[in-house]
mmCIF file of C-alpha atoms and ligand atoms in Angstrom:
data_model
loop_
_atom_site.group_PDB
_atom_site.id
_atom_site.type_symbol
_atom_site.label_atom_id
_atom_site.label_comp_id
_atom_site.label_asym_id
_atom_site.label_seq_id
_atom_site.Cartn_x
_atom_site.Cartn_y
_atom_site.Cartn_z
ATOM 1 C CA MET A 66 61.925 -16.387 -14.949
ATOM 2 C CA GLU A 67 59.192 -13.945 -14.027
ATOM 3 C CA LEU A 68 56.244 -15.555 -12.249
ATOM 4 C CA LYS A 69 52.873 -14.918 -13.870
ATOM 5 C CA LYS A 70 50.694 -12.806 -11.555
ATOM 6 C CA ASP A 71 47.601 -14.378 -10.082
ATOM 7 C CA ILE A 72 44.441 -13.196 -11.803
ATOM 8 C CA VAL A 73 41.291 -13.005 -9.672
ATOM 9 C CA GLY A 74 38.011 -12.491 -11.527
ATOM 10 C CA LEU A 75 34.373 -12.039 -10.544
ATOM 11 C CA GLY A 76 31.692 -13.812 -12.592
ATOM 12 C CA LEU A 77 27.964 -13.106 -12.512
ATOM 13 C CA GLU A 78 25.114 -15.209 -13.874
ATOM 14 C CA SER A 79 21.384 -14.473 -14.109
ATOM 15 C CA SER A 80 20.341 -15.769 -17.527
ATOM 16 C CA CYS A 81 17.430 -17.889 -16.300
ATOM 17 C CA ASP A 82 16.353 -18.777 -12.763
ATOM 18 C CA GLU A 83 19.602 -18.891 -10.809
ATOM 19 C CA THR A 84 21.335 -15.806 -9.462
ATOM 20 C CA SER A 85 24.990 -16.560 -9.012
ATOM 21 C CA ALA A 86 28.273 -14.816 -8.259
ATOM 22 C CA SER A 87 31.655 -16.482 -8.164
ATOM 23 C CA VAL A 88 35.284 -15.576 -7.617
ATOM 24 C CA VAL A 89 37.767 -17.639 -9.598
ATOM 25 C CA LEU A 90 41.553 -17.650 -9.487
ATOM 26 C CA ASN A 91 43.473 -17.849 -12.781
ATOM 27 C CA GLY A 92 40.358 -19.199 -14.524
ATOM 28 C CA LYS A 93 40.832 -22.527 -12.787
ATOM 29 C CA ARG A 94 40.372 -22.461 -9.036
ATOM 30 C CA ILE A 95 36.955 -21.653 -7.593
ATOM 31 C CA LEU A 96 37.345 -19.449 -4.513
ATOM 32 C CA SER A 97 33.587 -19.068 -4.101
ATOM 33 C CA ASN A 98 30.504 -19.971 -6.126
ATOM 34 C CA ILE A 99 27.267 -18.682 -4.580
ATOM 35 C CA ILE A 100 24.087 -19.872 -6.285
ATOM 36 C CA LYS A 101 20.593 -18.737 -5.330
ATOM 37 C CA SER A 102 17.938 -20.794 -7.070
ATOM 38 C CA GLN A 103 14.484 -19.353 -7.759
ATOM 39 C CA ILE A 104 12.834 -22.750 -8.215
ATOM 40 C CA ASP A 105 10.439 -22.166 -5.307
ATOM 41 C CA LEU A 106 9.091 -19.020 -6.987
ATOM 42 C CA HIS A 107 8.387 -20.765 -10.293
ATOM 43 C CA ARG A 108 7.216 -24.167 -9.070
ATOM 44 C CA GLU A 109 3.507 -23.368 -9.059
ATOM 45 C CA TYR A 110 3.735 -22.287 -12.731
ATOM 46 C CA PHE A 111 5.638 -25.438 -13.829
ATOM 47 C CA GLY A 112 8.182 -23.249 -15.599
ATOM 48 C CA VAL A 113 10.178 -20.045 -15.335
ATOM 49 C CA VAL A 114 8.071 -16.850 -15.409
ATOM 50 C CA PRO A 115 10.323 -14.155 -16.945
ATOM 51 C CA GLU A 116 8.973 -11.155 -14.967
ATOM 52 C CA ILE A 117 9.230 -12.993 -11.650
ATOM 53 C CA ALA A 118 12.739 -14.138 -12.554
ATOM 54 C CA SER A 119 14.155 -10.705 -13.362
ATOM 55 C CA ARG A 120 12.648 -9.094 -10.249
ATOM 56 C CA ALA A 121 14.046 -11.835 -8.028
ATOM 57 C CA HIS A 122 17.521 -11.499 -9.597
ATOM 58 C CA LEU A 123 17.445 -7.762 -8.928
ATOM 59 C CA GLU A 124 16.499 -8.265 -5.295
ATOM 60 C CA VAL A 125 19.419 -10.545 -4.470
ATOM 61 C CA ILE A 126 22.297 -9.796 -6.833
ATOM 62 C CA ASN A 127 24.121 -7.255 -4.641
ATOM 63 C CA LYS A 128 23.899 -9.523 -1.623
ATOM 64 C CA ILE A 129 25.124 -12.518 -3.618
ATOM 65 C CA ILE A 130 28.126 -10.538 -4.895
ATOM 66 C CA LYS A 131 28.993 -9.491 -1.343
ATOM 67 C CA ILE A 132 28.787 -13.073 -0.069
ATOM 68 C CA ALA A 133 30.887 -14.365 -2.969
ATOM 69 C CA LEU A 134 33.651 -11.842 -2.275
ATOM 70 C CA ARG A 135 33.542 -12.477 1.467
ATOM 71 C CA GLU A 136 33.671 -16.244 1.077
ATOM 72 C CA ALA A 137 36.597 -15.938 -1.333
ATOM 73 C CA GLY A 138 38.413 -13.558 1.041
ATOM 74 C CA VAL A 139 38.756 -11.053 -1.793
ATOM 75 C CA LYS A 140 38.032 -7.306 -1.818
ATOM 76 C CA PHE A 141 36.662 -5.420 -4.830
ATOM 77 C CA SER A 142 40.119 -3.885 -5.169
ATOM 78 C CA GLY A 143 41.602 -7.376 -5.667
ATOM 79 C CA LEU A 144 39.597 -8.045 -8.838
ATOM 80 C CA LYS A 145 41.331 -7.934 -12.213
ATOM 81 C CA TYR A 146 38.217 -8.374 -14.359
ATOM 82 C CA VAL A 147 34.464 -8.796 -14.055
ATOM 83 C CA ALA A 148 32.359 -11.026 -16.284
ATOM 84 C CA ALA A 149 28.656 -11.681 -16.803
ATOM 85 C CA THR A 150 26.549 -13.911 -18.998
ATOM 86 C CA ALA A 151 25.285 -11.661 -21.792
ATOM 87 C CA ARG A 152 23.707 -14.275 -24.101
ATOM 88 C CA PRO A 153 21.561 -16.315 -24.598
ATOM 89 C CA GLY A 154 18.797 -16.243 -21.998
ATOM 90 C CA LEU A 155 15.742 -14.345 -20.787
ATOM 91 C CA VAL A 156 16.567 -10.782 -21.712
ATOM 92 C CA GLY A 157 15.162 -9.170 -18.543
ATOM 93 C CA SER A 158 17.108 -11.641 -16.432
ATOM 94 C CA LEU A 159 20.349 -11.324 -18.397
ATOM 95 C CA LEU A 160 20.286 -7.566 -17.852
ATOM 96 C CA ILE A 161 20.584 -7.879 -14.063
ATOM 97 C CA ALA A 162 23.985 -9.594 -14.014
ATOM 98 C CA LEU A 163 25.220 -7.706 -17.051
ATOM 99 C CA GLN A 164 24.324 -4.248 -15.701
ATOM 100 C CA SER A 165 25.792 -5.151 -12.301
ATOM 101 C CA ALA A 166 29.015 -6.241 -13.999
ATOM 102 C CA LYS A 167 29.106 -2.972 -15.945
ATOM 103 C CA ALA A 168 28.779 -1.018 -12.690
ATOM 104 C CA VAL A 169 31.658 -2.983 -11.134
ATOM 105 C CA SER A 170 33.759 -2.560 -14.272
ATOM 106 C CA TYR A 171 33.114 1.190 -14.464
ATOM 107 C CA SER A 172 33.704 1.952 -10.826
ATOM 108 C CA LEU A 173 36.840 -0.179 -10.464
ATOM 109 C CA ARG A 174 38.179 0.573 -13.965
ATOM 110 C CA ILE A 175 38.643 -3.119 -14.661
ATOM 111 C CA PRO A 176 37.820 -4.937 -17.928
ATOM 112 C CA LEU A 177 34.298 -6.204 -18.566
ATOM 113 C CA ILE A 178 33.866 -9.552 -20.300
ATOM 114 C CA ALA A 179 30.427 -10.419 -21.712
ATOM 115 C CA VAL A 180 30.158 -14.183 -21.800
ATOM 116 C CA ASN A 181 28.267 -16.650 -23.997
ATOM 117 C CA HIS A 182 26.422 -18.876 -21.523
ATOM 118 C CA LEU A 183 26.684 -21.950 -23.775
ATOM 119 C CA GLU A 184 30.441 -21.609 -24.093
ATOM 120 C CA ALA A 185 30.664 -21.125 -20.324
ATOM 121 C CA HIS A 186 28.823 -24.417 -19.672
ATOM 122 C CA LEU A 187 31.357 -26.324 -21.747
ATOM 123 C CA TYR A 188 34.187 -24.693 -19.786
ATOM 124 C CA ALA A 189 33.042 -26.272 -16.490
ATOM 125 C CA PRO A 190 35.537 -29.218 -16.546
ATOM 126 C CA PHE A 191 38.488 -26.776 -16.548
ATOM 127 C CA LEU A 192 37.342 -25.714 -13.062
ATOM 128 C CA GLU A 193 37.743 -29.276 -11.786
ATOM 129 C CA GLY A 194 41.278 -29.808 -12.981
ATOM 130 C CA ILE A 195 40.361 -31.536 -16.235
ATOM 131 C CA GLU A 196 41.500 -29.804 -19.404
ATOM 132 C CA PRO A 197 39.728 -31.181 -22.471
ATOM 133 C CA VAL A 198 42.003 -31.166 -25.527
ATOM 134 C CA TYR A 199 40.844 -28.960 -28.420
ATOM 135 C CA PRO A 200 39.009 -29.789 -30.571
ATOM 136 C CA PHE A 201 36.582 -31.568 -28.261
ATOM 137 C CA MET A 202 32.931 -32.599 -28.609
ATOM 138 C CA GLY A 203 30.573 -30.546 -26.502
ATOM 139 C CA LEU A 204 27.023 -31.657 -25.807
ATOM 140 C CA LEU A 205 24.990 -29.044 -24.004
ATOM 141 C CA VAL A 206 21.707 -30.375 -22.625
ATOM 142 C CA SER A 207 19.594 -28.103 -20.475
ATOM 143 C CA GLY A 208 16.095 -26.709 -20.121
ATOM 144 C CA GLY A 209 16.660 -24.317 -22.998
ATOM 145 C CA ASN A 210 19.204 -26.048 -25.224
ATOM 146 C CA THR A 211 20.109 -29.371 -26.749
ATOM 147 C CA ASN A 212 23.123 -28.474 -28.852
ATOM 148 C CA LEU A 213 26.034 -30.534 -30.127
ATOM 149 C CA TYR A 214 29.276 -28.673 -30.888
ATOM 150 C CA ILE A 215 32.833 -29.209 -31.928
ATOM 151 C CA VAL A 216 34.699 -26.818 -29.644
ATOM 152 C CA ARG A 217 37.909 -25.779 -31.426
ATOM 153 C CA GLY A 218 39.088 -23.040 -29.079
ATOM 154 C CA ILE A 219 38.053 -19.865 -27.325
ATOM 155 C CA GLY A 220 35.002 -18.405 -29.060
ATOM 156 C CA ASP A 221 35.301 -21.062 -31.746
ATOM 157 C CA MET A 222 32.402 -23.513 -31.552
ATOM 158 C CA GLU A 223 30.973 -25.276 -34.586
ATOM 159 C CA LEU A 224 27.318 -26.233 -34.128
ATOM 160 C CA LEU A 225 26.811 -29.730 -35.564
ATOM 161 C CA GLY A 226 23.166 -30.071 -34.581
ATOM 162 C CA ARG A 227 20.487 -28.926 -32.223
ATOM 163 C CA THR A 228 16.948 -29.801 -31.288
ATOM 164 C CA ALA A 229 14.323 -29.122 -33.914
ATOM 165 C CA ASP A 230 11.723 -28.375 -31.231
ATOM 166 C CA ASP A 231 11.863 -28.842 -27.430
ATOM 167 C CA ALA A 232 15.100 -29.031 -25.468
ATOM 168 C CA ALA A 233 15.753 -32.270 -23.559
ATOM 169 C CA GLY A 234 15.244 -30.674 -20.113
ATOM 170 C CA GLU A 235 12.089 -28.979 -21.370
ATOM 171 C CA ALA A 236 10.715 -32.399 -22.362
ATOM 172 C CA PHE A 237 11.420 -33.714 -18.838
ATOM 173 C CA ASP A 238 9.646 -30.652 -17.391
ATOM 174 C CA LYS A 239 6.629 -30.972 -19.707
ATOM 175 C CA VAL A 240 6.157 -34.718 -19.151
ATOM 176 C CA ALA A 241 6.411 -34.173 -15.376
ATOM 177 C CA LYS A 242 3.839 -31.402 -15.608
ATOM 178 C CA TYR A 243 1.486 -33.608 -17.627
ATOM 179 C CA LEU A 244 1.793 -36.361 -15.037
ATOM 180 C CA ASN A 245 1.397 -33.847 -12.206
ATOM 181 C CA LEU A 246 4.735 -34.789 -10.700
ATOM 182 C CA GLY A 247 6.090 -31.320 -9.936
ATOM 183 C CA TYR A 248 8.829 -28.987 -11.166
ATOM 184 C CA PRO A 249 11.578 -29.145 -12.298
ATOM 185 C CA GLY A 250 10.792 -32.440 -13.968
ATOM 186 C CA GLY A 251 14.306 -33.810 -14.521
ATOM 187 C CA PRO A 252 15.282 -34.877 -10.991
ATOM 188 C CA ILE A 253 11.716 -35.983 -10.164
ATOM 189 C CA ILE A 254 11.477 -38.189 -13.256
ATOM 190 C CA GLU A 255 14.954 -39.618 -12.660
ATOM 191 C CA LYS A 256 13.992 -40.659 -9.133
ATOM 192 C CA LEU A 257 10.616 -42.102 -10.092
ATOM 193 C CA ALA A 258 12.073 -43.951 -13.102
ATOM 194 C CA SER A 259 14.600 -45.668 -10.841
ATOM 195 C CA GLN A 260 11.672 -47.097 -8.828
ATOM 196 C CA SER A 261 10.006 -48.657 -11.878
ATOM 197 C CA LYS A 262 9.516 -52.398 -11.526
ATOM 198 C CA THR A 263 8.922 -52.853 -15.249
ATOM 199 C CA LYS A 264 11.528 -52.018 -17.841
ATOM 200 C CA LYS A 265 9.175 -51.940 -20.805
ATOM 201 C CA LYS A 266 9.908 -49.964 -23.945
ATOM 202 C CA LEU A 267 6.594 -48.168 -24.373
ATOM 203 C CA PHE A 268 7.827 -45.534 -26.828
ATOM 204 C CA PRO A 269 9.839 -45.710 -30.043
ATOM 205 C CA LYS A 270 13.434 -44.465 -30.384
ATOM 206 C CA ILE A 271 13.704 -40.801 -31.325
ATOM 207 C CA LEU A 272 14.893 -40.233 -34.923
ATOM 208 C CA ALA A 273 15.953 -43.861 -35.110
ATOM 209 C CA ASP A 274 17.102 -43.746 -38.747
ATOM 210 C CA SER A 275 18.572 -40.263 -38.875
ATOM 211 C CA THR A 276 22.168 -39.919 -39.995
ATOM 212 C CA ASP A 277 22.643 -36.282 -38.995
ATOM 213 C CA PHE A 278 23.060 -34.639 -35.594
ATOM 214 C CA ARG A 279 19.594 -33.238 -35.096
ATOM 215 C CA PHE A 280 17.585 -33.927 -31.955
ATOM 216 C CA SER A 281 13.846 -33.739 -31.387
ATOM 217 C CA TYR A 282 11.636 -34.178 -28.342
ATOM 218 C CA SER A 283 8.122 -33.148 -29.349
ATOM 219 C CA GLY A 284 7.302 -36.573 -30.892
ATOM 220 C CA LEU A 285 8.317 -38.419 -27.732
ATOM 221 C CA LYS A 286 6.369 -35.960 -25.590
ATOM 222 C CA THR A 287 3.255 -36.486 -27.733
ATOM 223 C CA ALA A 288 3.707 -40.269 -27.579
ATOM 224 C CA VAL A 289 3.759 -40.068 -23.769
ATOM 225 C CA VAL A 290 0.644 -37.877 -23.667
ATOM 226 C CA ASN A 291 -1.248 -40.201 -26.069
ATOM 227 C CA TYR A 292 -0.220 -43.266 -24.060
ATOM 228 C CA ILE A 293 -1.534 -41.729 -20.833
ATOM 229 C CA LYS A 294 -4.826 -40.772 -22.523
ATOM 230 C CA LYS A 295 -5.278 -44.368 -23.643
ATOM 231 C CA ASN A 296 -4.045 -45.869 -20.374
ATOM 232 C CA PRO A 297 -5.114 -43.487 -17.601
ATOM 233 C CA ASN A 298 -4.364 -46.015 -14.869
ATOM 234 C CA ALA A 299 -0.935 -47.011 -16.124
ATOM 235 C CA ASP A 300 1.892 -47.029 -13.596
ATOM 236 C CA LYS A 301 3.598 -43.611 -13.658
ATOM 237 C CA ALA A 302 6.999 -45.039 -12.768
ATOM 238 C CA GLY A 303 6.877 -47.356 -15.792
ATOM 239 C CA ILE A 304 5.895 -44.481 -18.072
ATOM 240 C CA VAL A 305 8.661 -42.156 -16.950
ATOM 241 C CA TYR A 306 11.197 -45.009 -17.035
ATOM 242 C CA SER A 307 10.402 -45.607 -20.682
ATOM 243 C CA PHE A 308 10.320 -41.871 -21.447
ATOM 244 C CA GLN A 309 13.694 -41.321 -19.798
ATOM 245 C CA GLU A 310 15.351 -44.220 -21.636
ATOM 246 C CA ARG A 311 14.306 -42.803 -25.000
ATOM 247 C CA ALA A 312 15.002 -39.180 -24.090
ATOM 248 C CA LEU A 313 18.569 -40.015 -23.072
ATOM 249 C CA GLU A 314 19.371 -42.731 -25.616
ATOM 250 C CA ILE A 315 19.450 -40.250 -28.528
ATOM 251 C CA LEU A 316 21.963 -38.072 -26.645
ATOM 252 C CA ALA A 317 24.410 -40.936 -26.131
ATOM 253 C CA ARG A 318 23.908 -42.258 -29.668
ATOM 254 C CA LYS A 319 24.501 -38.933 -31.428
ATOM 255 C CA VAL A 320 27.379 -37.619 -29.355
ATOM 256 C CA TYR A 321 29.442 -40.778 -29.987
ATOM 257 C CA LYS A 322 28.447 -40.888 -33.657
ATOM 258 C CA ALA A 323 29.766 -37.343 -34.041
ATOM 259 C CA ALA A 324 32.928 -38.021 -32.029
ATOM 260 C CA ARG A 325 33.750 -41.034 -34.185
ATOM 261 C CA GLN A 326 32.887 -39.324 -37.470
ATOM 262 C CA TYR A 327 35.204 -36.407 -36.648
ATOM 263 C CA ASN A 328 37.776 -38.562 -34.854
ATOM 264 C CA ILE A 329 37.539 -36.573 -31.633
ATOM 265 C CA LYS A 330 38.445 -38.309 -28.375
ATOM 266 C CA ASP A 331 37.462 -35.840 -25.657
ATOM 267 C CA ILE A 332 33.723 -35.535 -25.039
ATOM 268 C CA VAL A 333 32.270 -32.948 -22.661
ATOM 269 C CA ILE A 334 28.651 -33.143 -21.499
ATOM 270 C CA ALA A 335 27.200 -30.101 -19.724
ATOM 271 C CA GLY A 336 23.918 -28.432 -18.736
ATOM 272 C CA GLY A 337 21.234 -29.409 -16.225
ATOM 273 C CA VAL A 338 20.343 -32.723 -17.869
ATOM 274 C CA ALA A 339 23.987 -33.833 -17.543
ATOM 275 C CA ALA A 340 23.252 -34.192 -13.817
ATOM 276 C CA ASN A 341 21.121 -37.253 -14.687
ATOM 277 C CA GLY A 342 22.691 -40.429 -13.290
ATOM 278 C CA ARG A 343 21.121 -42.722 -15.880
ATOM 279 C CA LEU A 344 22.556 -40.565 -18.682
ATOM 280 C CA ARG A 345 25.981 -40.860 -17.086
ATOM 281 C CA VAL A 346 25.687 -44.666 -16.998
ATOM 282 C CA MET A 347 24.550 -44.823 -20.629
ATOM 283 C CA LEU A 348 27.411 -42.608 -21.761
ATOM 284 C CA HIS A 349 29.982 -44.668 -19.871
ATOM 285 C CA GLU A 350 28.612 -47.911 -21.287
ATOM 286 C CA ALA A 351 28.800 -46.627 -24.882
ATOM 287 C CA LYS A 352 32.305 -45.172 -24.537
ATOM 288 C CA ALA A 353 35.212 -46.721 -26.464
ATOM 289 C CA GLU A 354 38.484 -47.337 -24.651
ATOM 290 C CA ASP A 355 40.368 -44.490 -26.322
ATOM 291 C CA GLU A 356 37.627 -41.940 -25.715
ATOM 292 C CA ARG A 357 37.533 -39.663 -22.671
ATOM 293 C CA LEU A 358 34.137 -38.806 -21.258
ATOM 294 C CA ILE A 359 34.149 -35.614 -19.216
ATOM 295 C CA ILE A 360 31.082 -34.663 -17.184
ATOM 296 C CA PRO A 361 31.373 -31.924 -14.572
ATOM 297 C CA SER A 362 30.025 -32.548 -11.083
ATOM 298 C CA PRO A 363 26.280 -31.768 -10.801
ATOM 299 C CA VAL A 364 26.747 -28.327 -9.201
ATOM 300 C CA LEU A 365 28.791 -27.215 -12.210
ATOM 301 C CA CYS A 366 26.352 -28.817 -14.691
ATOM 302 C CA THR A 367 23.516 -26.472 -13.753
ATOM 303 C CA ASP A 368 23.711 -22.680 -14.056
ATOM 304 C CA ASN A 369 26.495 -21.113 -12.003
ATOM 305 C CA ALA A 370 28.801 -18.115 -12.164
ATOM 306 C CA ALA A 371 32.070 -20.023 -11.703
ATOM 307 C CA MET A 372 31.920 -21.185 -15.309
ATOM 308 C CA VAL A 373 31.338 -17.559 -16.355
ATOM 309 C CA ALA A 374 34.338 -16.253 -14.404
ATOM 310 C CA GLY A 375 36.370 -19.220 -15.656
ATOM 311 C CA ILE A 376 35.836 -18.843 -19.409
ATOM 312 C CA ALA A 377 36.158 -15.061 -19.048
ATOM 313 C CA CYS A 378 39.702 -15.485 -17.737
ATOM 314 C CA LYS A 379 40.699 -17.056 -21.068
ATOM 315 C CA TYR A 380 39.357 -13.929 -22.809
ATOM 316 C CA PHE A 381 41.186 -11.749 -20.284
ATOM 317 C CA TYR A 382 44.484 -13.498 -21.054
ATOM 318 C CA ALA A 383 43.775 -13.042 -24.777
ATOM 319 C CA ASP A 384 43.012 -9.345 -24.163
ATOM 320 C CA ILE A 385 39.499 -9.725 -25.566
ATOM 321 C CA THR A 386 37.206 -7.535 -23.491
ATOM 322 C CA ASP A 387 33.922 -5.699 -24.029
ATOM 323 C CA ASP A 388 32.679 -2.131 -24.091
ATOM 324 C CA LEU A 389 30.301 -0.861 -21.440
ATOM 325 C CA ASN A 390 27.636 -0.538 -24.136
ATOM 326 C CA VAL A 391 27.561 -4.286 -24.853
ATOM 327 C CA ASP A 392 23.959 -5.536 -25.000
ATOM 328 C CA ALA A 393 22.193 -8.552 -23.557
ATOM 329 C CA GLN A 394 21.058 -10.878 -26.343
ATOM 330 C CA PRO A 395 18.259 -13.420 -25.875
ATOM 331 C CA ARG A 396 19.683 -15.625 -28.654
ATOM 332 C CA VAL A 397 23.098 -16.364 -30.113
HETATM 333 O O1 LIG B 508 21.182 -25.908 -17.069
HETATM 334 P P1 LIG B 508 19.957 -25.721 -16.243
HETATM 335 O O2 LIG B 508 20.130 -25.622 -14.756
HETATM 336 O O3 LIG B 508 19.139 -24.442 -16.642
HETATM 337 C C1 LIG B 508 18.884 -24.053 -17.944
HETATM 338 O O4 LIG B 508 18.010 -24.690 -18.580
HETATM 339 O O5 LIG B 508 19.546 -23.101 -18.385
HETATM 340 O O6 LIG B 508 18.971 -26.941 -16.598
HETATM 341 C C2 LIG B 508 17.702 -27.073 -16.048
HETATM 342 C C3 LIG B 508 17.046 -28.232 -16.757
HETATM 343 C C4 LIG B 508 15.585 -28.450 -16.359
HETATM 344 O O7 LIG B 508 14.821 -28.627 -17.521
HETATM 345 C C5 LIG B 508 15.638 -29.692 -15.495
HETATM 346 O O8 LIG B 508 14.446 -30.462 -15.525
HETATM 347 C C6 LIG B 508 16.802 -30.447 -16.118
HETATM 348 O O9 LIG B 508 17.735 -29.451 -16.465
HETATM 349 N N1 LIG B 508 17.399 -31.384 -15.170
HETATM 350 C C7 LIG B 508 17.419 -32.713 -15.354
HETATM 351 C C8 LIG B 508 17.991 -33.260 -14.182
HETATM 352 N N2 LIG B 508 18.322 -32.241 -13.344
HETATM 353 C C9 LIG B 508 17.955 -31.094 -13.974
HETATM 354 N N3 LIG B 508 16.980 -33.457 -16.375
HETATM 355 C C10 LIG B 508 17.101 -34.794 -16.255
HETATM 356 N N4 LIG B 508 17.629 -35.404 -15.162
HETATM 357 C C11 LIG B 508 18.080 -34.680 -14.106
HETATM 358 N N5 LIG B 508 18.598 -35.291 -13.041
#
């Protein structure tokens, strides 16, 4: 029997505020995954400033690629394909990784694979030796997205529901900004909520009676703001505890409702908010015995290029590659 050749691919990611390059073997083993966060540049604005983001990506991308190759012990000549996130994201930021990948593809004459960032997030478990069985439920919760999918295969994702307004991570960021807690809000709120001495339910459940798979965060955000206006001296820890419970409860409720309605047993949670420890506890508590909950480790929940190189390998095997004139797309 002929042994299948090892396939080494380079992935690049710059869709928002992380510049990342990663070398992955056979779409499964991470040889390097270099991530440069821009959080310090955006902190004073309480959010990502697109112009600052794209400039900062441009300044570091070549260096990050070099480090990723060096750490992996791989030369450019050892690469079989190059991949970059092409959609969705901040268009000026997306262009940096995508144009760099085009340059690598052109000069090495290797295939270019333009990756959907959302699909890449849901691929993260495959990089940790866990292979979700298709079709699986995919909940993507980040600063830009709160989307629930049935993932049926490569490039085959059915969107069951998404947020009608703010994304979950965005709500964490906005509430933290309102309370002057800092940026990004998610980890700060999680920490402060864990210190709350009261476990009061100050805010109502989000979409308590809904039977579909929509999400919404603007009502909860407004409820928090109104509560603070009425109670300016209220304990911040108690407020963010109650906010976090409600913000996360809807995620656990709807993902299991969907899994049970469609009789799907494997459930993948990805995106920055999936790093939240309280969410992980809630999801484990609500899980039935025959369901498998799959949450990547925190470093693979947030933006990284390993997931880009990983999903791209599946496209490489399927001989689905892109032209050098492929465009960056802010939305999918
Ligand atoms: O996936 P990600 O790194 O970037 C994109 O949005 O694409 O997610 C960042 C988001 C931010 O809104 C951040 O506040 C949120 O994820 N986040 C968290 C936690 N860590 C990051 N939200 C809740 N709890 C956390 N521990």
